[in-house]
């Protein structure tokens, strides 16, 4: 990791002089892995293309490790979108969840789930099937679906608000599925370019 940070500091010499109004969001993983190597190059190429600042977002992990922030800083990240939702954002999430969750009775209901004109149902259901489809536990089914739905709403609110107040030109994801799939769909709806760079593929 130290070698990679040193490499980035040499390659991306303009790190501290590249603050722009435009933004490129690159996802943080919560762990160090090969994706960060690809992200460092993809993010800087796109930052130059769009004359933009690189910002680190969070979709998959609950929090970013300090050393991961050091890695991201080394390739030009100046801002991290990993802060807890504000009180007003949390209130909006709870209101949407309370309104929508009781309506979702069948798989067809889930697949049709739409928020602000964006159909998130397929991505939510895919996330659900990946997590607990192999375990038959009716009580756990309901709890897991509720958790996944609330997480989707949180991503929609967090990044929807950010998109409303910033000029985001592109986002860089890993597989662009599951939680990241919610962000992918939201970005597409806003006309933001989406790149998937899972292990560089």
PDB file of C-alpha atoms in Angstrom, residues 88-190:
ATOM      1  CA  UNK A  88     -33.443  15.858   7.421  1.00  0.00           C
ATOM      2  CA  UNK A  89     -32.136  13.198   5.034  1.00  0.00           C
ATOM      3  CA  UNK A  90     -32.758  10.433   7.577  1.00  0.00           C
ATOM      4  CA  UNK A  91     -36.267  11.746   8.126  1.00  0.00           C
ATOM      5  CA  UNK A  92     -36.968  11.626   4.386  1.00  0.00           C
ATOM      6  CA  UNK A  93     -35.635   8.056   4.203  1.00  0.00           C
ATOM      7  CA  UNK A  94     -37.885   6.980   7.072  1.00  0.00           C
ATOM      8  CA  UNK A  95     -40.920   8.684   5.556  1.00  0.00           C
ATOM      9  CA  UNK A  96     -40.412   7.003   2.172  1.00  0.00           C
ATOM     10  CA  UNK A  97     -39.760   3.615   3.776  1.00  0.00           C
ATOM     11  CA  UNK A  98     -42.844   3.872   6.006  1.00  0.00           C
ATOM     12  CA  UNK A  99     -44.980   4.811   3.031  1.00  0.00           C
ATOM     13  CA  UNK A 100     -43.674   2.255   0.537  1.00  0.00           C
ATOM     14  CA  UNK A 101     -42.731  -0.892   2.467  1.00  0.00           C
ATOM     15  CA  UNK A 102     -46.312  -1.923   3.404  1.00  0.00           C
ATOM     16  CA  UNK A 103     -47.263  -1.814  -0.300  1.00  0.00           C
ATOM     17  CA  UNK A 104     -44.703  -4.459  -1.265  1.00  0.00           C
ATOM     18  CA  UNK A 105     -46.461  -7.806  -0.892  1.00  0.00           C
ATOM     19  CA  UNK A 106     -45.264  -9.960  -3.799  1.00  0.00           C
ATOM     20  CA  UNK A 107     -42.208 -10.339  -6.022  1.00  0.00           C
ATOM     21  CA  UNK A 108     -44.116  -8.435  -8.720  1.00  0.00           C
ATOM     22  CA  UNK A 109     -44.591  -5.544  -6.290  1.00  0.00           C
ATOM     23  CA  UNK A 110     -40.882  -5.506  -5.519  1.00  0.00           C
ATOM     24  CA  UNK A 111     -39.859  -5.686  -9.163  1.00  0.00           C
ATOM     25  CA  UNK A 112     -42.152  -2.757  -9.936  1.00  0.00           C
ATOM     26  CA  UNK A 113     -40.819  -0.580  -7.101  1.00  0.00           C
ATOM     27  CA  UNK A 114     -40.214   2.936  -8.421  1.00  0.00           C
ATOM     28  CA  UNK A 115     -38.959   6.042  -6.666  1.00  0.00           C
ATOM     29  CA  UNK A 116     -38.989   9.470  -8.316  1.00  0.00           C
ATOM     30  CA  UNK A 117     -39.569   7.872 -11.701  1.00  0.00           C
ATOM     31  CA  UNK A 118     -36.715   5.350 -11.370  1.00  0.00           C
ATOM     32  CA  UNK A 119     -37.490   1.644 -11.206  1.00  0.00           C
ATOM     33  CA  UNK A 120     -35.158   0.202  -8.572  1.00  0.00           C
ATOM     34  CA  UNK A 121     -37.140  -3.006  -8.120  1.00  0.00           C
ATOM     35  CA  UNK A 122     -34.984  -5.362 -10.159  1.00  0.00           C
ATOM     36  CA  UNK A 123     -31.769  -4.217  -8.432  1.00  0.00           C
ATOM     37  CA  UNK A 124     -33.341  -4.509  -4.974  1.00  0.00           C
ATOM     38  CA  UNK A 125     -34.641  -7.993  -5.740  1.00  0.00           C
ATOM     39  CA  UNK A 126     -31.307  -9.076  -7.213  1.00  0.00           C
ATOM     40  CA  UNK A 127     -29.607  -7.913  -4.009  1.00  0.00           C
ATOM     41  CA  UNK A 128     -32.131  -9.866  -1.949  1.00  0.00           C
ATOM     42  CA  UNK A 129     -31.648 -13.073  -3.963  1.00  0.00           C
ATOM     43  CA  UNK A 130     -27.886 -12.822  -3.634  1.00  0.00           C
ATOM     44  CA  UNK A 131     -28.049 -12.372   0.136  1.00  0.00           C
ATOM     45  CA  UNK A 132     -30.498 -14.942   1.468  1.00  0.00           C
ATOM     46  CA  UNK A 133     -32.117 -16.963  -1.316  1.00  0.00           C
ATOM     47  CA  UNK A 134     -30.352 -20.129  -0.153  1.00  0.00           C
ATOM     48  CA  UNK A 135     -31.714 -19.918   3.395  1.00  0.00           C
ATOM     49  CA  UNK A 136     -35.370 -20.628   4.004  1.00  0.00           C
ATOM     50  CA  UNK A 137     -36.396 -18.444   6.898  1.00  0.00           C
ATOM     51  CA  UNK A 138     -39.599 -16.510   6.360  1.00  0.00           C
ATOM     52  CA  UNK A 139     -38.932 -14.044   9.192  1.00  0.00           C
ATOM     53  CA  UNK A 140     -35.452 -13.360   7.906  1.00  0.00           C
ATOM     54  CA  UNK A 141     -36.792 -12.824   4.379  1.00  0.00           C
ATOM     55  CA  UNK A 142     -38.899  -9.902   5.534  1.00  0.00           C
ATOM     56  CA  UNK A 143     -36.135  -8.338   7.621  1.00  0.00           C
ATOM     57  CA  UNK A 144     -33.590  -8.649   4.820  1.00  0.00           C
ATOM     58  CA  UNK A 145     -35.903  -7.153   2.230  1.00  0.00           C
ATOM     59  CA  UNK A 146     -36.668  -4.267   4.577  1.00  0.00           C
ATOM     60  CA  UNK A 147     -32.950  -3.663   5.127  1.00  0.00           C
ATOM     61  CA  UNK A 148     -32.187  -3.733   1.398  1.00  0.00           C
ATOM     62  CA  UNK A 149     -35.075  -1.388   0.620  1.00  0.00           C
ATOM     63  CA  UNK A 150     -33.988   1.118   3.265  1.00  0.00           C
ATOM     64  CA  UNK A 151     -30.410   0.981   1.994  1.00  0.00           C
ATOM     65  CA  UNK A 152     -31.634   1.694  -1.551  1.00  0.00           C
ATOM     66  CA  UNK A 153     -33.629   4.685  -0.344  1.00  0.00           C
ATOM     67  CA  UNK A 154     -30.596   5.977   1.576  1.00  0.00           C
ATOM     68  CA  UNK A 155     -28.433   5.803  -1.562  1.00  0.00           C
ATOM     69  CA  UNK A 156     -31.168   7.517  -3.591  1.00  0.00           C
ATOM     70  CA  UNK A 157     -31.424  10.361  -1.064  1.00  0.00           C
ATOM     71  CA  UNK A 158     -27.690  10.797  -0.413  1.00  0.00           C
ATOM     72  CA  UNK A 159     -26.624  10.927  -4.038  1.00  0.00           C
ATOM     73  CA  UNK A 160     -29.775  12.577  -5.336  1.00  0.00           C
ATOM     74  CA  UNK A 161     -29.073  15.494  -2.996  1.00  0.00           C
ATOM     75  CA  UNK A 162     -25.423  15.592  -4.056  1.00  0.00           C
ATOM     76  CA  UNK A 163     -26.345  15.556  -7.739  1.00  0.00           C
ATOM     77  CA  UNK A 164     -28.777  18.417  -7.115  1.00  0.00           C
ATOM     78  CA  UNK A 165     -26.060  20.650  -5.712  1.00  0.00           C
ATOM     79  CA  UNK A 166     -22.963  19.602  -7.706  1.00  0.00           C
ATOM     80  CA  UNK A 167     -22.053  19.205 -11.358  1.00  0.00           C
ATOM     81  CA  UNK A 168     -21.249  15.485 -11.446  1.00  0.00           C
ATOM     82  CA  UNK A 169     -19.920  14.444 -14.845  1.00  0.00           C
ATOM     83  CA  UNK A 170     -19.192  10.753 -14.240  1.00  0.00           C
ATOM     84  CA  UNK A 171     -19.123   8.035 -11.613  1.00  0.00           C
ATOM     85  CA  UNK A 172     -16.783   5.044 -11.458  1.00  0.00           C
ATOM     86  CA  UNK A 173     -18.226   1.891  -9.884  1.00  0.00           C
ATOM     87  CA  UNK A 174     -17.024  -1.679  -9.478  1.00  0.00           C
ATOM     88  CA  UNK A 175     -19.629  -4.166 -10.775  1.00  0.00           C
ATOM     89  CA  UNK A 176     -22.390  -1.484 -10.833  1.00  0.00           C
ATOM     90  CA  UNK A 177     -24.803  -4.022  -9.304  1.00  0.00           C
ATOM     91  CA  UNK A 178     -26.724  -4.389  -6.042  1.00  0.00           C
ATOM     92  CA  UNK A 179     -26.200  -1.236  -3.914  1.00  0.00           C
ATOM     93  CA  UNK A 180     -24.065   0.242  -6.678  1.00  0.00           C
ATOM     94  CA  UNK A 181     -26.879  -0.608  -9.079  1.00  0.00           C
ATOM     95  CA  UNK A 182     -29.107   1.894  -7.281  1.00  0.00           C
ATOM     96  CA  UNK A 183     -26.483   4.585  -7.840  1.00  0.00           C
ATOM     97  CA  UNK A 184     -26.048   3.503 -11.474  1.00  0.00           C
ATOM     98  CA  UNK A 185     -29.762   3.879 -12.185  1.00  0.00           C
ATOM     99  CA  UNK A 186     -29.940   7.244 -10.414  1.00  0.00           C
ATOM    100  CA  UNK A 187     -26.926   8.554 -12.344  1.00  0.00           C
ATOM    101  CA  UNK A 188     -28.343   7.393 -15.682  1.00  0.00           C
ATOM    102  CA  UNK A 189     -31.595   9.165 -14.878  1.00  0.00           C
ATOM    103  CA  UNK A 190     -29.619  12.367 -14.310  1.00  0.00           C
TER     104      UNK A 190
END
